Amino acid sequence: MSHKPFETLDPENWEEMRTLAHRAVDDALDYLRDVRDRPVWQAVPEDVRERLQAPAPALPSPPERVYDEFVRDVLPYPMGNIHPRFWAWYMGNGTVMGALGDFLAAVMNPNLGGANHVAPLVEQQVIGWMRDMMGLPADASGLLTSGGSAANLIGLTVARNTNCGFDVRHEGVQAASGPLRFYASTEVHSCHQKAAETLGLGSAGLCKIPVHADYTIDQAALAARVAADRAAGMIPFCVVGNAGTINTGAIDDLDALADFCAREKLWFHVDGAIGAVAVLADNVRDQLKGMERADSIALDLHKWMHIPFEAGCALVRHEAAHREAFSLTPEYLARETDARGLATGALWFSDYGLQLTRQFRALKIWMSIKEHGLQRYGRMMARNVEQAHYLGRLVEAEAELELTAPIGLDIVCFRFNPGGLSAERLERLNRDILAELHEQGIAAPSYTTLGGQYCLRVAISNHRSQNEDFDLLVRAVLRLGQELRSPA
Ligand SMILES: *Cc1c(COP(=O)(O)O)cnc(C)c1O
């Protein structure tokens, strides 16, 4: 008589799974410990790409085989942002405790839409930490999000619903007496245009204001534009201040924007995806003055706080406005406020954003911050800012290199320019230098175009970078520039 075990998705053999899990943890820790010894990036080989197009298996595989396939086909080809010489776009490295937190969150696997269990209390505590860091009042509300894009969308939705003078949620934007407008500098992140489009304003709903030479918003131009738009029958409702722009790390004069918004009765939203958390850094904090006056703030924890992706946070000064923008309670979700058991609990995060089912992303944040403490995070950020200036000095010391923008926060933009080359030739040369840096696995800056000039962009939100990594970058750029300029 054969006994088939009762079928579930649990391991058929817990001891074998335990051994495999221990192996995975050992491999993972070695992988991170030795990351510096590997190339920053390498292309995914053809045979791996082919295997990654196979259809879904209908039948089971032994867990060891699944893991071995991961080790062979996935693990060797990371994006590179865990590496000490990754400075592309604007990312974080992750933390070991954050990785454990993600694992343990998946083990508990709660749904953070709401209800009476411990996980929402953890999220509430983390949101409270962020609120206090930003200097918002104790009754401000918040929500952990997938990232800055989602956090900005939440802030802008609350702004639109609260500050346009009619019931946008019920009547829709078509009931407006004129086009709805919000304002930000030309350096604002692209997610704000996506938000404008998503919110039914059209991309024209985001009005971009010119910047000064340091890439901060021109306040006079902003004031003139708002006045002109009002005169033309438009409905200005919000200004977005940048706490660290994506191109150059510029921080708008947030205090002046707060004054302007107070005077003009505009919602003051701060996009702090890059820089808001730098209130922890002694050499940045003062530049963020005025952020604490915001009506809403979007910040990212998977960038300069190095929480494993995804982790962002939306904060709103006015809890009721935040809740009124998103709460909706059908019968099947009705709250048992006076009853007992699981469906009680005053805190339903689904009232503060678009998602109902939500992951326990708070845990990796809670564990990482408890392990390291906010002061250490502040020191890591301050060091990155110092490293940006260190790199800036290396660039300035080389006749064939030039900075292409003032250094903002931890972002350095520069290019190889030996002189005497046409603009097109110079762009081609710098593009090729960047491709070689990536393909040779040396370092991973990204690029941008400033005032029509293509340049390398080094965003140092990296807790593993050391000064010698920047020495190596500069040597490599010079060598590649000279080689590529005069092909043999
Ligand atoms: C990264 C970034 C965003 C978008 O955040 P995600 O976490 O990528 O969604 C928004 N604004 C700024 C300034 C950013 O740097």
Short mmCIF file of C-alpha atoms and ligand atoms in Angstrom, two decimals:
data_model
loop_
_atom_site.label_atom_id
_atom_site.label_comp_id
_atom_site.label_asym_id
_atom_site.label_seq_id
_atom_site.Cartn_x
_atom_site.Cartn_y
_atom_site.Cartn_z
CA MET A 1 0.00 0.00 0.00
CA SER A 2 1.57 3.30 -1.03
CA HIS A 3 1.07 6.36 1.15
CA LYS A 4 1.11 9.54 -0.86
CA PRO A 5 1.85 12.44 1.46
CA PHE A 6 -0.89 15.02 1.80
CA GLU A 7 -0.14 17.57 -0.89
CA THR A 8 0.65 21.19 0.05
CA LEU A 9 3.22 23.73 -1.08
CA ASP A 10 5.34 23.05 2.01
CA PRO A 11 8.66 21.19 1.66
CA GLU A 12 8.26 17.44 1.31
CA ASN A 13 11.34 17.14 3.49
CA TRP A 14 11.84 19.91 6.01
CA GLU A 15 15.36 18.80 6.93
CA GLU A 16 16.51 18.90 3.31
CA MET A 17 14.93 22.32 2.89
CA ARG A 18 16.65 23.52 6.05
CA THR A 19 20.02 22.40 4.64
CA LEU A 20 19.28 24.16 1.37
CA ALA A 21 18.19 27.33 3.17
CA HIS A 22 21.39 27.36 5.20
CA ARG A 23 23.40 26.93 2.00
CA ALA A 24 21.54 29.86 0.42
CA VAL A 25 22.34 32.07 3.41
CA ASP A 26 26.01 31.05 3.35
CA ASP A 27 26.23 31.70 -0.39
CA ALA A 28 24.50 35.05 0.02
CA LEU A 29 26.85 36.28 2.72
CA ASP A 30 29.94 35.21 0.74
CA TYR A 31 28.47 36.91 -2.30
CA LEU A 32 28.13 40.22 -0.50
CA ARG A 33 31.40 39.95 1.43
CA ASP A 34 33.36 39.42 -1.81
CA VAL A 35 31.42 41.81 -4.05
CA ARG A 36 34.43 44.13 -4.49
CA ASP A 37 36.43 41.32 -6.16
CA ARG A 38 33.94 40.87 -8.97
CA PRO A 39 33.27 43.06 -12.02
CA VAL A 40 30.67 45.76 -11.38
CA TRP A 41 28.60 44.47 -14.26
CA GLN A 42 28.74 41.86 -16.98
CA ALA A 43 26.41 41.13 -19.85
CA VAL A 44 24.07 38.13 -19.59
CA PRO A 45 25.44 35.43 -21.95
CA GLU A 46 23.37 34.11 -24.83
CA ASP A 47 22.85 30.61 -23.39
CA VAL A 48 21.50 32.08 -20.17
CA ARG A 49 19.17 34.39 -22.11
CA GLU A 50 17.86 31.40 -24.02
CA ARG A 51 17.18 29.40 -20.87
CA LEU A 52 15.32 32.39 -19.48
CA GLN A 53 12.83 32.13 -22.31
CA ALA A 54 11.74 28.57 -21.53
CA PRO A 55 8.04 28.08 -20.78
CA ALA A 56 6.77 27.47 -17.24
CA PRO A 57 7.29 23.91 -16.03
CA ALA A 58 4.16 21.82 -15.55
CA LEU A 59 5.86 19.40 -13.17
CA PRO A 60 7.85 19.85 -9.94
CA SER A 61 11.64 20.06 -9.65
CA PRO A 62 13.70 19.19 -6.58
CA PRO A 63 14.39 22.37 -4.57
CA GLU A 64 18.17 21.85 -4.86
CA ARG A 65 17.89 21.89 -8.63
CA VAL A 66 15.88 25.12 -8.60
CA TYR A 67 18.48 26.71 -6.36
CA ASP A 68 21.35 25.47 -8.54
CA GLU A 69 19.70 27.03 -11.58
CA PHE A 70 19.47 30.31 -9.68
CA VAL A 71 23.18 30.09 -8.82
CA ARG A 72 24.09 29.33 -12.43
CA ASP A 73 21.76 31.63 -14.38
CA VAL A 74 20.75 34.50 -12.12
CA LEU A 75 23.17 35.21 -9.31
CA PRO A 76 26.26 35.97 -11.49
CA TYR A 77 24.57 38.77 -13.46
CA PRO A 78 23.43 41.43 -11.00
CA MET A 79 22.60 44.98 -12.02
CA GLY A 80 25.71 45.98 -10.14
CA ASN A 81 24.26 48.37 -7.59
CA ILE A 82 25.57 46.24 -4.73
CA HIS A 83 29.13 47.00 -5.91
CA PRO A 84 31.39 49.72 -4.41
CA ARG A 85 31.94 51.26 -7.87
CA PHE A 86 28.30 51.49 -8.92
CA TRP A 87 27.22 55.13 -9.22
CA ALA A 88 24.57 55.02 -11.95
CA TRP A 89 21.19 56.80 -11.83
CA TYR A 90 20.50 56.96 -8.12
CA MET A 91 20.33 53.73 -6.20
CA GLY A 92 21.20 52.09 -2.94
CA ASN A 93 23.32 49.05 -2.11
CA GLY A 94 20.96 47.21 0.22
CA THR A 95 21.86 45.88 3.66
CA VAL A 96 22.27 42.36 4.94
CA MET A 97 19.74 42.98 7.71
CA GLY A 98 17.38 44.40 5.10
CA ALA A 99 17.68 41.16 3.13
CA LEU A 100 16.94 39.14 6.24
CA GLY A 101 14.00 41.43 6.91
CA ASP A 102 12.60 40.75 3.44
CA PHE A 103 12.96 37.02 4.03
CA LEU A 104 11.29 37.17 7.42
CA ALA A 105 8.51 39.41 6.10
CA ALA A 106 7.81 36.78 3.46
CA VAL A 107 7.82 34.08 6.15
CA MET A 108 5.19 35.90 8.22
CA ASN A 109 3.52 37.00 4.98
CA PRO A 110 0.96 39.39 6.46
CA ASN A 111 -1.21 41.71 4.39
CA LEU A 112 -0.64 45.32 5.32
CA GLY A 113 -3.92 46.58 3.91
CA GLY A 114 -5.14 46.67 7.47
CA ALA A 115 -6.64 44.61 10.31
CA ASN A 116 -5.53 43.90 13.85
CA HIS A 117 -2.08 42.30 13.84
CA VAL A 118 1.43 43.37 14.63
CA ALA A 119 2.73 44.28 11.18
CA PRO A 120 0.72 47.54 10.82
CA LEU A 121 2.13 48.62 14.17
CA VAL A 122 5.64 48.10 12.80
CA GLU A 123 4.79 50.11 9.69
CA GLN A 124 3.23 52.82 11.84
CA GLN A 125 6.40 52.99 13.92
CA VAL A 126 8.60 53.27 10.81
CA ILE A 127 6.36 56.00 9.36
CA GLY A 128 6.60 57.78 12.71
CA TRP A 129 10.39 57.63 12.55
CA MET A 130 10.31 59.19 9.07
CA ARG A 131 7.80 61.85 10.15
CA ASP A 132 10.00 62.81 13.10
CA MET A 133 13.12 62.85 10.93
CA MET A 134 11.41 65.24 8.53
CA GLY A 135 10.17 67.42 11.37
CA LEU A 136 6.48 67.03 10.56
CA PRO A 137 3.98 67.20 13.44
CA ALA A 138 3.01 64.08 15.39
CA ASP A 139 -0.45 63.92 13.82
CA ALA A 140 0.88 63.82 10.25
CA SER A 141 0.06 60.64 8.34
CA GLY A 142 2.08 58.49 6.03
CA LEU A 143 2.37 55.35 4.00
CA LEU A 144 5.25 53.15 2.95
CA THR A 145 5.28 52.85 -0.82
CA SER A 146 7.11 51.06 -3.59
CA GLY A 147 9.30 54.12 -4.03
CA GLY A 148 9.48 57.81 -4.78
CA SER A 149 7.22 57.68 -7.83
CA ALA A 150 4.36 56.20 -5.82
CA ALA A 151 5.02 58.53 -2.88
CA ASN A 152 4.97 61.59 -5.14
CA LEU A 153 1.75 60.40 -6.76
CA ILE A 154 0.15 60.16 -3.32
CA GLY A 155 1.25 63.65 -2.32
CA LEU A 156 0.05 65.14 -5.60
CA THR A 157 -3.28 63.30 -5.41
CA VAL A 158 -3.95 64.69 -1.95
CA ALA A 159 -2.89 68.14 -3.15
CA ARG A 160 -5.21 67.99 -6.16
CA ASN A 161 -8.17 66.67 -4.17
CA THR A 162 -7.70 69.17 -1.34
CA ASN A 163 -6.66 72.36 -3.03
CA CYS A 164 -8.65 72.80 -6.24
CA GLY A 165 -11.79 74.21 -4.64
CA PHE A 166 -14.26 71.50 -5.61
CA ASP A 167 -14.90 67.81 -4.95
CA VAL A 168 -12.42 66.35 -7.42
CA ARG A 169 -12.89 62.86 -6.09
CA HIS A 170 -16.59 62.87 -6.88
CA GLU A 171 -16.85 65.16 -9.87
CA GLY A 172 -13.54 64.47 -11.60
CA VAL A 173 -11.15 66.97 -13.10
CA GLN A 174 -13.56 67.78 -15.92
CA ALA A 175 -15.66 69.74 -13.41
CA ALA A 176 -12.85 72.28 -12.95
CA SER A 177 -13.54 75.84 -14.11
CA GLY A 178 -10.12 75.91 -15.77
CA PRO A 179 -7.03 73.74 -16.30
CA LEU A 180 -5.44 72.50 -13.07
CA ARG A 181 -1.75 73.32 -12.75
CA PHE A 182 1.13 72.39 -10.49
CA TYR A 183 4.65 73.76 -10.67
CA ALA A 184 8.20 72.50 -10.38
CA SER A 185 11.57 73.35 -11.86
CA THR A 186 12.72 72.04 -15.23
CA GLU A 187 14.97 69.67 -13.24
CA VAL A 188 12.02 67.85 -11.66
CA HIS A 189 11.95 64.06 -11.93
CA SER A 190 9.96 62.50 -14.78
CA CYS A 191 7.62 60.74 -12.33
CA HIS A 192 5.85 64.08 -11.84
CA GLN A 193 4.87 64.19 -15.48
CA LYS A 194 3.58 60.63 -15.18
CA ALA A 195 1.66 61.73 -12.10
CA ALA A 196 0.18 64.71 -13.99
CA GLU A 197 -0.96 62.38 -16.74
CA THR A 198 -2.30 59.78 -14.30
CA LEU A 199 -4.20 62.42 -12.35
CA GLY A 200 -6.03 63.51 -15.48
CA LEU A 201 -4.26 66.85 -15.77
CA GLY A 202 -2.36 66.00 -18.92
CA SER A 203 1.35 66.59 -19.11
CA ALA A 204 0.54 70.30 -19.53
CA GLY A 205 -0.72 70.16 -15.94
CA LEU A 206 2.90 70.17 -14.80
CA CYS A 207 4.33 73.58 -15.49
CA LYS A 208 8.13 73.61 -15.54
CA ILE A 209 9.89 76.70 -14.26
CA PRO A 210 13.43 77.71 -15.35
CA VAL A 211 16.41 77.21 -13.04
CA HIS A 212 19.40 79.29 -12.00
CA ALA A 213 22.96 78.31 -12.94
CA ASP A 214 23.05 76.07 -9.85
CA TYR A 215 19.96 74.21 -11.12
CA THR A 216 17.64 75.48 -8.36
CA ILE A 217 14.24 76.89 -9.22
CA ASP A 218 13.95 80.54 -10.23
CA GLN A 219 11.49 81.89 -7.65
CA ALA A 220 10.75 85.08 -9.57
CA ALA A 221 9.89 83.09 -12.68
CA LEU A 222 7.66 80.84 -10.56
CA ALA A 223 5.76 83.80 -9.09
CA ALA A 224 5.31 85.38 -12.50
CA ARG A 225 4.06 82.15 -14.02
CA VAL A 226 1.54 81.45 -11.26
CA ALA A 227 0.18 85.00 -11.54
CA ALA A 228 -0.07 84.74 -15.32
CA ASP A 229 -1.80 81.36 -15.12
CA ARG A 230 -4.32 82.66 -12.60
CA ALA A 231 -5.01 85.66 -14.84
CA ALA A 232 -5.60 83.23 -17.71
CA GLY A 233 -8.24 81.32 -15.71
CA MET A 234 -6.13 78.36 -14.72
CA ILE A 235 -6.19 76.79 -11.27
CA PRO A 236 -2.74 76.57 -9.68
CA PHE A 237 -2.91 74.13 -6.75
CA CYS A 238 0.59 72.96 -5.83
CA VAL A 239 4.32 73.63 -6.04
CA VAL A 240 6.85 70.80 -5.92
CA GLY A 241 10.18 71.65 -4.32
CA ASN A 242 13.19 69.48 -5.09
CA ALA A 243 15.23 68.21 -2.16
CA GLY A 244 17.96 66.93 -4.46
CA THR A 245 17.38 66.88 -8.21
CA ILE A 246 18.10 63.75 -10.17
CA ASN A 247 20.53 65.39 -12.62
CA THR A 248 22.80 67.33 -10.29
CA GLY A 249 21.53 66.95 -6.71
CA ALA A 250 20.38 70.58 -6.54
CA ILE A 251 18.21 71.55 -3.57
CA ASP A 252 15.64 74.28 -4.17
CA ASP A 253 15.30 77.06 -1.59
CA LEU A 254 12.60 75.18 0.31
CA ASP A 255 12.02 77.93 2.87
CA ALA A 256 11.34 80.45 0.12
CA LEU A 257 9.00 77.99 -1.61
CA ALA A 258 7.16 77.42 1.68
CA ASP A 259 6.72 81.20 2.05
CA PHE A 260 5.47 81.50 -1.50
CA CYS A 261 3.01 78.62 -1.09
CA ALA A 262 1.69 80.03 2.19
CA ARG A 263 1.16 83.40 0.55
CA GLU A 264 -0.47 81.98 -2.56
CA LYS A 265 -2.47 79.24 -0.79
CA LEU A 266 -0.72 76.55 -2.78
CA TRP A 267 0.01 73.05 -1.54
CA PHE A 268 3.72 72.65 -0.87
CA HIS A 269 4.96 69.21 -1.84
CA VAL A 270 8.62 68.23 -1.52
CA ASP A 271 10.16 65.57 -3.74
CA GLY A 272 12.82 64.31 -1.38
CA ALA A 273 13.42 60.97 -3.11
CA ILE A 274 17.13 61.69 -3.12
CA GLY A 275 17.85 64.24 -0.45
CA ALA A 276 15.14 64.27 2.23
CA VAL A 277 16.83 61.58 4.32
CA ALA A 278 20.01 63.67 4.27
CA VAL A 279 18.57 65.61 7.21
CA LEU A 280 20.64 62.95 8.98
CA ALA A 281 23.89 64.22 7.43
CA ASP A 282 25.68 67.05 9.21
CA ASN A 283 27.00 68.53 5.97
CA VAL A 284 23.57 68.62 4.26
CA ARG A 285 20.96 69.29 6.96
CA ASP A 286 21.07 73.10 6.76
CA GLN A 287 20.37 73.08 3.03
CA LEU A 288 17.06 71.32 3.65
CA LYS A 289 15.66 74.07 5.85
CA GLY A 290 12.01 74.66 5.04
CA MET A 291 11.27 71.02 4.19
CA GLU A 292 9.57 70.68 7.58
CA ARG A 293 6.99 73.22 6.39
CA ALA A 294 5.81 70.99 3.53
CA ASP A 295 2.21 69.83 3.23
CA SER A 296 3.51 66.54 1.89
CA ILE A 297 6.89 64.91 1.35
CA ALA A 298 7.93 61.97 -0.81
CA LEU A 299 11.07 60.17 0.20
CA ASP A 300 12.93 57.08 -0.84
CA LEU A 301 14.44 54.59 1.55
CA HIS A 302 15.88 52.34 -1.16
CA LYS A 303 18.23 55.10 -2.30
CA TRP A 304 20.39 56.81 0.31
CA MET A 305 19.09 54.66 3.19
CA HIS A 306 20.09 51.48 1.33
CA ILE A 307 16.97 49.51 2.20
CA PRO A 308 16.60 46.68 -0.37
CA PHE A 309 14.18 47.61 -3.17
CA GLU A 310 11.36 48.56 -2.90
CA ALA A 311 10.96 51.11 -0.12
CA GLY A 312 9.63 54.64 -0.28
CA CYS A 313 7.46 56.76 1.99
CA ALA A 314 4.76 59.38 1.53
CA LEU A 315 4.14 61.78 4.40
CA VAL A 316 1.18 64.17 4.62
CA ARG A 317 0.89 66.95 7.19
CA HIS A 318 -2.93 66.80 7.16
CA GLU A 319 -4.07 63.29 8.08
CA ALA A 320 -7.73 63.90 7.26
CA ALA A 321 -6.91 65.22 3.79
CA HIS A 322 -4.74 62.18 3.18
CA ARG A 323 -7.44 59.75 4.30
CA GLU A 324 -10.18 61.57 2.39
CA ALA A 325 -8.21 61.19 -0.83
CA PHE A 326 -8.11 57.38 -0.67
CA SER A 327 -10.45 55.80 1.91
CA LEU A 328 -13.26 53.66 0.61
CA THR A 329 -14.89 50.93 2.67
CA PRO A 330 -17.17 48.44 0.96
CA GLU A 331 -19.16 45.95 3.06
CA TYR A 332 -16.62 43.15 2.70
CA LEU A 333 -14.01 45.41 4.27
CA ALA A 334 -16.25 46.98 6.93
CA ARG A 335 -14.35 47.68 10.15
CA GLU A 336 -15.45 46.02 13.36
CA THR A 337 -14.45 48.99 15.46
CA ASP A 338 -16.34 47.96 18.60
CA ALA A 339 -15.87 44.23 18.19
CA ARG A 340 -13.01 41.87 18.95
CA GLY A 341 -10.61 39.85 16.86
CA LEU A 342 -8.75 40.24 13.61
CA ALA A 343 -11.06 42.65 11.76
CA THR A 344 -10.70 45.33 14.44
CA GLY A 345 -7.83 47.77 14.48
CA ALA A 346 -8.14 51.46 13.76
CA LEU A 347 -5.29 51.50 11.31
CA TRP A 348 -6.10 50.48 7.76
CA PHE A 349 -3.30 51.53 5.44
CA SER A 350 -5.54 50.86 2.46
CA ASP A 351 -7.22 54.17 3.44
CA TYR A 352 -4.04 56.07 2.59
CA GLY A 353 -3.10 54.83 -0.86
CA LEU A 354 -4.19 52.92 -3.94
CA GLN A 355 -3.25 49.43 -2.84
CA LEU A 356 -5.43 47.16 -0.78
CA THR A 357 -3.08 44.23 -0.38
CA ARG A 358 0.33 45.48 0.68
CA GLN A 359 3.58 43.74 1.56
CA PHE A 360 5.35 43.95 4.93
CA ARG A 361 8.08 46.25 3.59
CA ALA A 362 8.26 47.95 6.96
CA LEU A 363 10.16 45.04 8.48
CA LYS A 364 13.38 45.38 6.46
CA ILE A 365 13.39 49.11 7.24
CA TRP A 366 12.68 48.54 10.94
CA MET A 367 15.43 45.95 11.24
CA SER A 368 18.02 47.93 9.24
CA ILE A 369 17.45 51.14 11.20
CA LYS A 370 17.54 49.28 14.50
CA GLU A 371 20.79 47.57 13.55
CA HIS A 372 22.63 50.67 12.36
CA GLY A 373 20.94 53.60 14.07
CA LEU A 374 20.19 56.90 12.36
CA GLN A 375 23.56 58.45 13.23
CA ARG A 376 25.48 55.85 11.24
CA TYR A 377 23.20 56.45 8.27
CA GLY A 378 23.96 60.16 8.60
CA ARG A 379 27.70 59.47 8.61
CA MET A 380 27.45 57.29 5.49
CA MET A 381 25.61 60.07 3.64
CA ALA A 382 27.99 62.78 4.82
CA ARG A 383 30.89 60.63 3.61
CA ASN A 384 29.31 60.31 0.16
CA VAL A 385 29.03 64.10 -0.05
CA GLU A 386 32.71 64.41 0.89
CA GLN A 387 33.57 61.78 -1.72
CA ALA A 388 31.73 63.79 -4.38
CA HIS A 389 33.98 66.75 -3.60
CA TYR A 390 37.01 64.45 -3.51
CA LEU A 391 36.14 63.25 -7.01
CA GLY A 392 35.51 66.85 -8.05
CA ARG A 393 39.04 67.76 -6.98
CA LEU A 394 40.49 64.79 -8.89
CA VAL A 395 38.63 65.93 -12.01
CA GLU A 396 39.76 69.52 -11.64
CA ALA A 397 43.37 68.43 -11.25
CA GLU A 398 43.34 66.78 -14.70
CA ALA A 399 43.72 68.98 -17.78
CA GLU A 400 41.72 66.52 -19.92
CA LEU A 401 38.73 66.33 -17.57
CA GLU A 402 36.14 68.97 -16.75
CA LEU A 403 33.20 69.31 -14.39
CA THR A 404 30.01 70.06 -16.30
CA ALA A 405 27.85 71.17 -13.36
CA PRO A 406 28.32 72.34 -9.77
CA ILE A 407 28.47 69.35 -7.40
CA GLY A 408 25.11 68.98 -5.65
CA LEU A 409 24.86 66.58 -2.71
CA ASP A 410 26.68 63.43 -3.84
CA ILE A 411 26.34 63.86 -7.61
CA VAL A 412 29.28 64.71 -9.86
CA CYS A 413 28.89 65.42 -13.58
CA PHE A 414 32.04 65.56 -15.70
CA ARG A 415 33.46 64.62 -19.07
CA PHE A 416 36.67 63.82 -20.86
CA ASN A 417 37.57 66.84 -22.97
CA PRO A 418 41.12 66.95 -24.33
CA GLY A 419 40.32 70.09 -26.33
CA GLY A 420 40.11 70.64 -30.07
CA LEU A 421 37.27 68.15 -30.67
CA SER A 422 33.89 68.95 -32.21
CA ALA A 423 30.80 68.67 -30.01
CA GLU A 424 29.71 65.50 -31.80
CA ARG A 425 33.14 63.91 -31.51
CA LEU A 426 33.25 64.77 -27.82
CA GLU A 427 29.86 63.22 -27.18
CA ARG A 428 30.80 60.06 -29.11
CA LEU A 429 34.04 59.80 -27.15
CA ASN A 430 32.35 60.12 -23.76
CA ARG A 431 29.63 57.65 -24.76
CA ASP A 432 32.33 55.16 -25.71
CA ILE A 433 34.22 55.75 -22.47
CA LEU A 434 31.08 55.01 -20.50
CA ALA A 435 30.34 51.84 -22.48
CA GLU A 436 33.89 50.60 -21.88
CA LEU A 437 33.70 51.35 -18.16
CA HIS A 438 30.57 49.18 -18.00
CA GLU A 439 31.68 46.40 -20.33
CA GLN A 440 35.11 46.05 -18.76
CA GLY A 441 33.36 45.81 -15.39
CA ILE A 442 35.42 48.72 -14.02
CA ALA A 443 32.76 51.09 -12.75
CA ALA A 444 29.17 52.05 -13.45
CA PRO A 445 28.50 55.78 -13.67
CA SER A 446 25.51 56.81 -15.79
CA TYR A 447 25.22 59.87 -18.01
CA THR A 448 23.15 62.93 -18.56
CA THR A 449 23.03 65.95 -20.84
CA LEU A 450 23.45 69.37 -19.27
CA GLY A 451 23.11 72.47 -21.40
CA GLY A 452 23.45 70.27 -24.48
CA GLN A 453 26.65 68.67 -23.19
CA TYR A 454 26.71 64.91 -22.79
CA CYS A 455 28.60 63.95 -19.64
CA LEU A 456 29.29 61.14 -17.21
CA ARG A 457 27.24 61.31 -14.04
CA VAL A 458 28.52 59.79 -10.80
CA ALA A 459 25.84 59.50 -8.09
CA ILE A 460 27.57 58.27 -4.96
CA SER A 461 24.75 56.86 -2.84
CA ASN A 462 26.99 53.96 -1.93
CA HIS A 463 28.02 52.87 1.56
CA ARG A 464 30.77 50.65 0.12
CA SER A 465 32.68 53.22 -1.99
CA GLN A 466 36.14 54.24 -0.80
CA ASN A 467 38.33 57.09 -2.05
CA GLU A 468 40.52 54.64 -3.96
CA ASP A 469 37.45 53.72 -6.05
CA PHE A 470 37.35 57.30 -7.36
CA ASP A 471 41.10 57.29 -8.00
CA LEU A 472 40.53 54.16 -10.08
CA LEU A 473 37.62 55.76 -11.96
CA VAL A 474 39.62 58.83 -12.92
CA ARG A 475 42.60 56.74 -14.06
CA ALA A 476 40.29 54.55 -16.15
CA VAL A 477 38.50 57.49 -17.78
CA LEU A 478 41.80 59.11 -18.72
CA ARG A 479 43.22 55.86 -20.10
CA LEU A 480 40.07 55.05 -22.08
CA GLY A 481 39.74 58.62 -23.32
CA GLN A 482 43.31 58.62 -24.62
CA GLU A 483 42.96 55.15 -26.21
CA LEU A 484 39.63 55.86 -27.86
CA ARG A 485 40.64 59.28 -29.05
CA SER A 486 43.55 58.03 -31.12
CA PRO A 487 42.52 54.57 -32.32
CA ALA A 488 45.58 52.50 -33.21
C1 LIG B 1 14.34 58.26 -7.98
C2 LIG B 1 13.56 59.51 -7.94
C3 LIG B 1 12.17 59.51 -8.05
C4 LIG B 1 11.42 58.24 -8.33
O1 LIG B 1 11.55 57.35 -7.26
P1 LIG B 1 11.46 55.76 -7.48
O2 LIG B 1 11.82 55.24 -6.15
O3 LIG B 1 12.43 55.42 -8.55
O4 LIG B 1 10.06 55.47 -7.88
C5 LIG B 1 11.51 60.70 -7.90
N1 LIG B 1 12.17 61.84 -7.69
C6 LIG B 1 13.51 61.89 -7.60
C7 LIG B 1 14.18 63.20 -7.36
C8 LIG B 1 14.24 60.73 -7.72
O5 LIG B 1 15.58 60.77 -7.64
#
